[in-house]
Amino acid sequence: MTFDLFDTLPPMPEQFIGARSIVLRGFAQAEAPALLAAIDLVLAASPARSMITPGGRPMSVASASCGDVGWVTDAQGYRYAAIDPLTRAPWPPMPPALHGLARRAATAAGFPDFAPDSCLINVYAPGAKMSLHQDRDERDLAAPIVSVSLGIGATFLFGGLRRIDPAQRVMLGHGDVVVWGGDDRLRFHGILPVRDAVHPLTGRRRINLTFRRAR
Ligand code: MD3
Ligand code: FE
């Protein structure tokens, strides 16, 4: 008789938080050490830095990108750029381990053709937050966004299509992956100030990856 561990485990819990937004709990947990090793190499070449909003305030999150283009903000506004303004060189290429995970997660969520050309890496120290906003700098709003949470946890705010719409709170922990698509793509969202904690793989940091089709 064969004994297959995976026959005995419940299917991966998935939770819809919008019609086309799915939380895949722990989807990236097993590969997290490999992802973090790849992220370290990217950040060694293009360090995470606090970028300046068009309003002139530094973001509390430190960010960098990999892939063909990276998301940047400065006095000129928000945009995707092929050159890292800090290093004045192209962003590091997207590591295959990251690209592969994003494609598998998108496929699991019903978006089998996702071809991300950019991955934004957001590094949160305790106290860092991201205010309620929409992501609308991408050319193809039909493509989903895949986000991967690593390290210490955070509370994600998921609002509606208008800034004043009520927001639901979703806890995101290490290895959780969320796929956002369809009509949910333009919903307001943010991250509450991250509470101090220590994670064995990241220390006192939360790292979020967002994979996008930007161009
Ligand atoms: C829902 N980052 O980088 S990821 C961002 O945890 C951003 O760093 C947060 O919002 C973070 O723009 C949240 C989840 C996320 C990302 C993009 C979305 C949710 C989204 C776009 C549309 C709707
Ligand atoms: Fe966002």
mmCIF file of C-alpha atoms and ligand atoms in Angstrom:
data_model
loop_
_atom_site.group_PDB
_atom_site.id
_atom_site.type_symbol
_atom_site.label_atom_id
_atom_site.label_comp_id
_atom_site.label_asym_id
_atom_site.label_seq_id
_atom_site.Cartn_x
_atom_site.Cartn_y
_atom_site.Cartn_z
ATOM 1 C CA MET A 1 0.000 0.000 0.000
ATOM 2 C CA THR A 2 1.275 3.447 -0.820
ATOM 3 C CA PHE A 3 1.066 6.278 1.664
ATOM 4 C CA ASP A 4 0.999 9.731 0.118
ATOM 5 C CA LEU A 5 1.349 12.572 2.592
ATOM 6 C CA PHE A 6 -0.520 14.931 0.296
ATOM 7 C CA ASP A 7 -3.593 12.696 0.224
ATOM 8 C CA THR A 8 -3.928 13.208 3.962
ATOM 9 C CA LEU A 9 -3.628 17.005 4.042
ATOM 10 C CA PRO A 10 -6.600 19.303 3.515
ATOM 11 C CA PRO A 11 -6.481 21.276 0.268
ATOM 12 C CA MET A 12 -4.717 24.619 0.521
ATOM 13 C CA PRO A 13 -7.160 27.042 2.134
ATOM 14 C CA GLU A 14 -8.063 29.778 -0.278
ATOM 15 C CA GLN A 15 -10.190 32.732 0.616
ATOM 16 C CA PHE A 16 -11.898 35.185 -1.695
ATOM 17 C CA ILE A 17 -11.720 38.741 -0.344
ATOM 18 C CA GLY A 18 -13.202 40.198 -3.548
ATOM 19 C CA ALA A 19 -14.805 38.645 -6.631
ATOM 20 C CA ARG A 20 -11.382 38.318 -8.295
ATOM 21 C CA SER A 21 -9.093 38.603 -5.252
ATOM 22 C CA ILE A 22 -7.868 35.399 -3.674
ATOM 23 C CA VAL A 23 -5.669 34.834 -0.621
ATOM 24 C CA LEU A 24 -3.553 31.688 -1.001
ATOM 25 C CA ARG A 25 -2.482 31.055 2.597
ATOM 26 C CA GLY A 26 1.076 29.764 2.853
ATOM 27 C CA PHE A 27 1.432 29.317 -0.914
ATOM 28 C CA ALA A 28 5.065 30.545 -0.833
ATOM 29 C CA GLN A 29 6.053 29.158 2.556
ATOM 30 C CA ALA A 30 8.136 26.208 1.385
ATOM 31 C CA GLU A 31 10.101 28.271 -1.127
ATOM 32 C CA ALA A 32 10.494 31.338 1.123
ATOM 33 C CA PRO A 33 14.188 30.669 1.914
ATOM 34 C CA ALA A 34 14.974 30.482 -1.813
ATOM 35 C CA LEU A 35 12.945 33.632 -2.498
ATOM 36 C CA LEU A 36 14.758 35.516 0.279
ATOM 37 C CA ALA A 37 18.154 34.417 -1.072
ATOM 38 C CA ALA A 38 17.182 35.738 -4.514
ATOM 39 C CA ILE A 39 15.838 38.978 -2.979
ATOM 40 C CA ASP A 40 19.143 39.489 -1.111
ATOM 41 C CA LEU A 41 21.018 39.342 -4.427
ATOM 42 C CA VAL A 42 18.642 41.850 -6.047
ATOM 43 C CA LEU A 43 18.942 44.262 -3.090
ATOM 44 C CA ALA A 44 22.743 43.942 -3.093
ATOM 45 C CA ALA A 45 22.688 45.388 -6.641
ATOM 46 C CA SER A 46 19.758 47.833 -6.240
ATOM 47 C CA PRO A 47 19.350 48.665 -2.546
ATOM 48 C CA ALA A 48 15.920 49.296 -1.050
ATOM 49 C CA ARG A 49 15.531 53.020 -0.474
ATOM 50 C CA SER A 50 12.858 55.350 0.840
ATOM 51 C CA MET A 51 11.441 57.120 -2.208
ATOM 52 C CA ILE A 52 9.937 60.607 -2.178
ATOM 53 C CA THR A 53 6.258 61.077 -2.993
ATOM 54 C CA PRO A 54 5.257 63.792 -5.511
ATOM 55 C CA GLY A 55 4.114 65.755 -2.448
ATOM 56 C CA GLY A 56 7.706 65.782 -1.177
ATOM 57 C CA ARG A 57 7.412 63.331 1.736
ATOM 58 C CA PRO A 58 9.657 60.280 2.114
ATOM 59 C CA MET A 59 7.791 56.964 2.161
ATOM 60 C CA SER A 60 8.191 54.951 5.386
ATOM 61 C CA VAL A 61 8.677 51.824 3.264
ATOM 62 C CA ALA A 62 12.036 51.172 1.557
ATOM 63 C CA SER A 63 11.621 49.964 -2.042
ATOM 64 C CA ALA A 64 13.519 48.572 -5.010
ATOM 65 C CA SER A 65 12.526 46.624 -8.120
ATOM 66 C CA CYS A 66 13.695 43.880 -10.418
ATOM 67 C CA GLY A 67 12.611 43.092 -13.962
ATOM 68 C CA ASP A 68 12.427 45.164 -17.153
ATOM 69 C CA VAL A 69 11.040 48.204 -15.339
ATOM 70 C CA GLY A 70 10.693 49.394 -11.751
ATOM 71 C CA TRP A 71 8.119 51.568 -10.020
ATOM 72 C CA VAL A 72 9.549 54.905 -8.910
ATOM 73 C CA THR A 73 8.267 58.088 -7.319
ATOM 74 C CA ASP A 74 9.886 61.504 -6.984
ATOM 75 C CA ALA A 75 8.931 65.150 -7.470
ATOM 76 C CA GLN A 76 8.111 64.286 -11.111
ATOM 77 C CA GLY A 77 5.404 61.812 -10.052
ATOM 78 C CA TYR A 78 4.748 58.068 -10.049
ATOM 79 C CA ARG A 79 5.893 55.976 -13.024
ATOM 80 C CA TYR A 80 7.693 52.870 -14.223
ATOM 81 C CA ALA A 81 11.316 53.377 -15.309
ATOM 82 C CA ALA A 82 13.847 51.034 -16.935
ATOM 83 C CA ILE A 83 16.758 52.679 -15.068
ATOM 84 C CA ASP A 84 17.168 52.635 -11.289
ATOM 85 C CA PRO A 85 17.593 56.321 -10.362
ATOM 86 C CA LEU A 86 19.867 55.364 -7.418
ATOM 87 C CA THR A 87 22.386 53.221 -9.333
ATOM 88 C CA ARG A 88 21.700 54.820 -12.751
ATOM 89 C CA ALA A 89 21.814 51.263 -14.152
ATOM 90 C CA PRO A 90 19.026 48.932 -15.298
ATOM 91 C CA TRP A 91 17.150 47.201 -12.479
ATOM 92 C CA PRO A 92 18.427 43.670 -11.757
ATOM 93 C CA PRO A 93 16.699 40.998 -13.852
ATOM 94 C CA MET A 94 13.779 39.200 -12.230
ATOM 95 C CA PRO A 95 15.145 35.986 -10.644
ATOM 96 C CA PRO A 96 13.517 32.846 -12.133
ATOM 97 C CA ALA A 97 12.450 31.706 -8.638
ATOM 98 C CA LEU A 98 10.374 34.893 -8.254
ATOM 99 C CA HIS A 99 8.941 34.849 -11.775
ATOM 100 C CA GLY A 100 7.995 31.169 -11.466
ATOM 101 C CA LEU A 101 6.193 31.649 -8.165
ATOM 102 C CA ALA A 102 4.183 34.586 -9.543
ATOM 103 C CA ARG A 103 3.094 32.569 -12.569
ATOM 104 C CA ARG A 104 2.069 29.553 -10.483
ATOM 105 C CA ALA A 105 0.068 31.703 -8.075
ATOM 106 C CA ALA A 106 -1.688 33.568 -10.894
ATOM 107 C CA THR A 107 -2.546 30.260 -12.575
ATOM 108 C CA ALA A 108 -3.939 28.893 -9.283
ATOM 109 C CA ALA A 109 -6.150 32.000 -9.072
ATOM 110 C CA GLY A 110 -7.498 31.690 -12.620
ATOM 111 C CA PHE A 111 -5.058 33.935 -14.511
ATOM 112 C CA PRO A 112 -3.017 31.405 -16.523
ATOM 113 C CA ASP A 113 -1.290 33.884 -18.850
ATOM 114 C CA PHE A 114 0.261 36.277 -16.340
ATOM 115 C CA ALA A 115 3.632 37.522 -17.621
ATOM 116 C CA PRO A 116 4.995 39.976 -15.023
ATOM 117 C CA ASP A 117 7.677 42.362 -16.299
ATOM 118 C CA SER A 118 8.239 44.085 -12.933
ATOM 119 C CA CYS A 119 8.501 43.070 -9.289
ATOM 120 C CA LEU A 120 8.397 45.785 -6.635
ATOM 121 C CA ILE A 121 10.127 44.832 -3.384
ATOM 122 C CA ASN A 122 8.785 46.744 -0.358
ATOM 123 C CA VAL A 123 10.734 46.455 2.910
ATOM 124 C CA TYR A 124 8.837 47.382 6.092
ATOM 125 C CA ALA A 125 10.595 48.010 9.409
ATOM 126 C CA PRO A 126 8.376 48.220 12.515
ATOM 127 C CA GLY A 127 6.204 51.346 12.215
ATOM 128 C CA ALA A 128 6.338 51.512 8.408
ATOM 129 C CA LYS A 129 2.976 51.719 6.651
ATOM 130 C CA MET A 130 1.419 52.302 3.261
ATOM 131 C CA SER A 131 -1.448 54.763 3.084
ATOM 132 C CA LEU A 132 -4.642 53.962 1.200
ATOM 133 C CA HIS A 133 -4.022 54.227 -2.569
ATOM 134 C CA GLN A 134 -4.853 52.735 -5.963
ATOM 135 C CA ASP A 135 -2.344 51.093 -8.320
ATOM 136 C CA ARG A 136 -3.054 52.651 -11.705
ATOM 137 C CA ASP A 137 0.373 53.265 -13.250
ATOM 138 C CA GLU A 138 0.303 49.935 -15.155
ATOM 139 C CA ARG A 139 -0.595 49.994 -18.843
ATOM 140 C CA ASP A 140 -2.702 46.821 -18.879
ATOM 141 C CA LEU A 141 -5.220 46.923 -16.053
ATOM 142 C CA ALA A 142 -6.633 43.561 -17.228
ATOM 143 C CA ALA A 143 -3.508 41.812 -15.947
ATOM 144 C CA PRO A 144 -3.671 40.801 -12.265
ATOM 145 C CA ILE A 145 -1.209 41.750 -9.527
ATOM 146 C CA VAL A 146 0.370 39.008 -7.412
ATOM 147 C CA SER A 147 1.627 39.920 -3.936
ATOM 148 C CA VAL A 148 3.804 37.788 -1.654
ATOM 149 C CA SER A 149 4.255 38.518 2.063
ATOM 150 C CA LEU A 150 7.432 37.388 3.823
ATOM 151 C CA GLY A 151 8.667 37.835 7.392
ATOM 152 C CA ILE A 152 6.709 39.572 10.138
ATOM 153 C CA GLY A 153 2.956 39.972 9.663
ATOM 154 C CA ALA A 154 0.865 43.005 8.779
ATOM 155 C CA THR A 155 -2.738 44.109 8.519
ATOM 156 C CA PHE A 156 -3.799 44.790 4.939
ATOM 157 C CA LEU A 157 -6.628 47.244 4.274
ATOM 158 C CA PHE A 158 -8.825 46.398 1.294
ATOM 159 C CA GLY A 159 -11.244 49.158 0.410
ATOM 160 C CA GLY A 160 -13.537 49.836 -2.506
ATOM 161 C CA LEU A 161 -13.365 51.782 -5.746
ATOM 162 C CA ARG A 162 -13.795 55.095 -3.910
ATOM 163 C CA ARG A 163 -11.422 56.318 -1.204
ATOM 164 C CA ILE A 164 -14.286 56.713 1.274
ATOM 165 C CA ASP A 165 -15.611 53.159 0.829
ATOM 166 C CA PRO A 166 -15.231 51.000 3.972
ATOM 167 C CA ALA A 167 -12.150 48.782 4.049
ATOM 168 C CA GLN A 168 -11.913 45.198 5.237
ATOM 169 C CA ARG A 169 -8.875 44.143 7.272
ATOM 170 C CA VAL A 170 -6.926 41.075 6.186
ATOM 171 C CA MET A 171 -3.980 39.711 8.164
ATOM 172 C CA LEU A 172 -1.092 38.766 5.889
ATOM 173 C CA GLY A 173 1.649 36.518 7.258
ATOM 174 C CA HIS A 174 4.801 34.831 6.092
ATOM 175 C CA GLY A 175 4.273 32.884 2.867
ATOM 176 C CA ASP A 176 0.799 34.250 2.132
ATOM 177 C CA VAL A 177 0.183 35.104 -1.524
ATOM 178 C CA VAL A 178 -2.666 37.253 -2.816
ATOM 179 C CA VAL A 179 -3.800 37.558 -6.424
ATOM 180 C CA TRP A 180 -5.800 40.671 -7.335
ATOM 181 C CA GLY A 181 -7.553 40.875 -10.667
ATOM 182 C CA GLY A 182 -10.588 41.941 -12.611
ATOM 183 C CA ASP A 183 -12.722 44.641 -11.036
ATOM 184 C CA ASP A 184 -10.733 44.398 -7.778
ATOM 185 C CA ARG A 185 -7.601 45.672 -9.518
ATOM 186 C CA LEU A 186 -8.533 49.330 -8.927
ATOM 187 C CA ARG A 187 -9.696 49.006 -5.326
ATOM 188 C CA PHE A 188 -8.084 51.262 -2.725
ATOM 189 C CA HIS A 189 -5.705 49.403 -0.417
ATOM 190 C CA GLY A 190 -2.993 49.981 2.166
ATOM 191 C CA ILE A 191 -0.980 48.544 5.057
ATOM 192 C CA LEU A 192 -1.451 49.587 8.708
ATOM 193 C CA PRO A 193 1.732 50.500 10.611
ATOM 194 C CA VAL A 194 3.655 47.255 11.070
ATOM 195 C CA ARG A 195 3.954 46.137 14.689
ATOM 196 C CA ASP A 196 7.337 45.201 16.054
ATOM 197 C CA ALA A 197 8.082 41.481 15.898
ATOM 198 C CA VAL A 198 10.910 39.140 14.957
ATOM 199 C CA HIS A 199 10.767 36.498 12.241
ATOM 200 C CA PRO A 200 13.417 33.750 12.055
ATOM 201 C CA LEU A 201 14.061 34.342 8.339
ATOM 202 C CA THR A 202 13.826 38.158 8.069
ATOM 203 C CA GLY A 203 14.421 39.503 11.576
ATOM 204 C CA ARG A 204 12.391 42.625 12.373
ATOM 205 C CA ARG A 205 11.262 43.130 8.777
ATOM 206 C CA ARG A 206 8.304 42.492 6.526
ATOM 207 C CA ILE A 207 9.123 42.078 2.847
ATOM 208 C CA ASN A 208 6.354 42.333 0.281
ATOM 209 C CA LEU A 209 6.764 41.457 -3.381
ATOM 210 C CA THR A 210 4.241 42.757 -5.911
ATOM 211 C CA PHE A 211 4.445 41.360 -9.393
ATOM 212 C CA ARG A 212 2.999 43.524 -12.132
ATOM 213 C CA ARG A 213 2.526 43.671 -15.873
ATOM 214 C CA ALA A 214 3.572 47.308 -16.202
ATOM 215 C CA ARG A 215 4.165 47.721 -19.965
HETATM 216 C C1 MD3 B 1 -4.978 45.445 -4.485
HETATM 217 N N1 MD3 B 1 1.890 47.158 -1.484
HETATM 218 O O1 MD3 B 1 3.216 48.249 -3.545
HETATM 219 S S1 MD3 B 1 0.508 44.349 -1.501
HETATM 220 C C2 MD3 B 1 1.992 48.502 -3.478
HETATM 221 O O2 MD3 B 1 2.110 45.076 1.284
HETATM 222 C C3 MD3 B 1 1.234 47.948 -2.331
HETATM 223 O O3 MD3 B 1 3.551 46.338 0.306
HETATM 224 C C4 MD3 B 1 1.304 46.639 -0.277
HETATM 225 O O4 MD3 B 1 0.089 48.228 -2.210
HETATM 226 C C5 MD3 B 1 2.399 45.951 0.485
HETATM 227 O O5 MD3 B 1 1.377 49.145 -4.318
HETATM 228 C C6 MD3 B 1 0.146 45.758 -0.522
HETATM 229 C C7 MD3 B 1 -1.098 44.008 -2.039
HETATM 230 C C8 MD3 B 1 -1.657 44.745 -3.196
HETATM 231 C C9 MD3 B 1 -0.856 45.266 -4.186
HETATM 232 C C10 MD3 B 1 -1.455 45.863 -5.273
HETATM 233 C C11 MD3 B 1 -2.835 45.926 -5.379
HETATM 234 C C12 MD3 B 1 -2.997 44.814 -3.287
HETATM 235 C C13 MD3 B 1 -3.616 45.393 -4.387
HETATM 236 C C14 MD3 B 1 -3.482 46.501 -6.499
HETATM 237 C C15 MD3 B 1 -4.829 46.520 -6.588
HETATM 238 C C16 MD3 B 1 -5.594 46.007 -5.565
HETATM 239 FE FE FE B 2 -0.609 49.183 -4.047
#
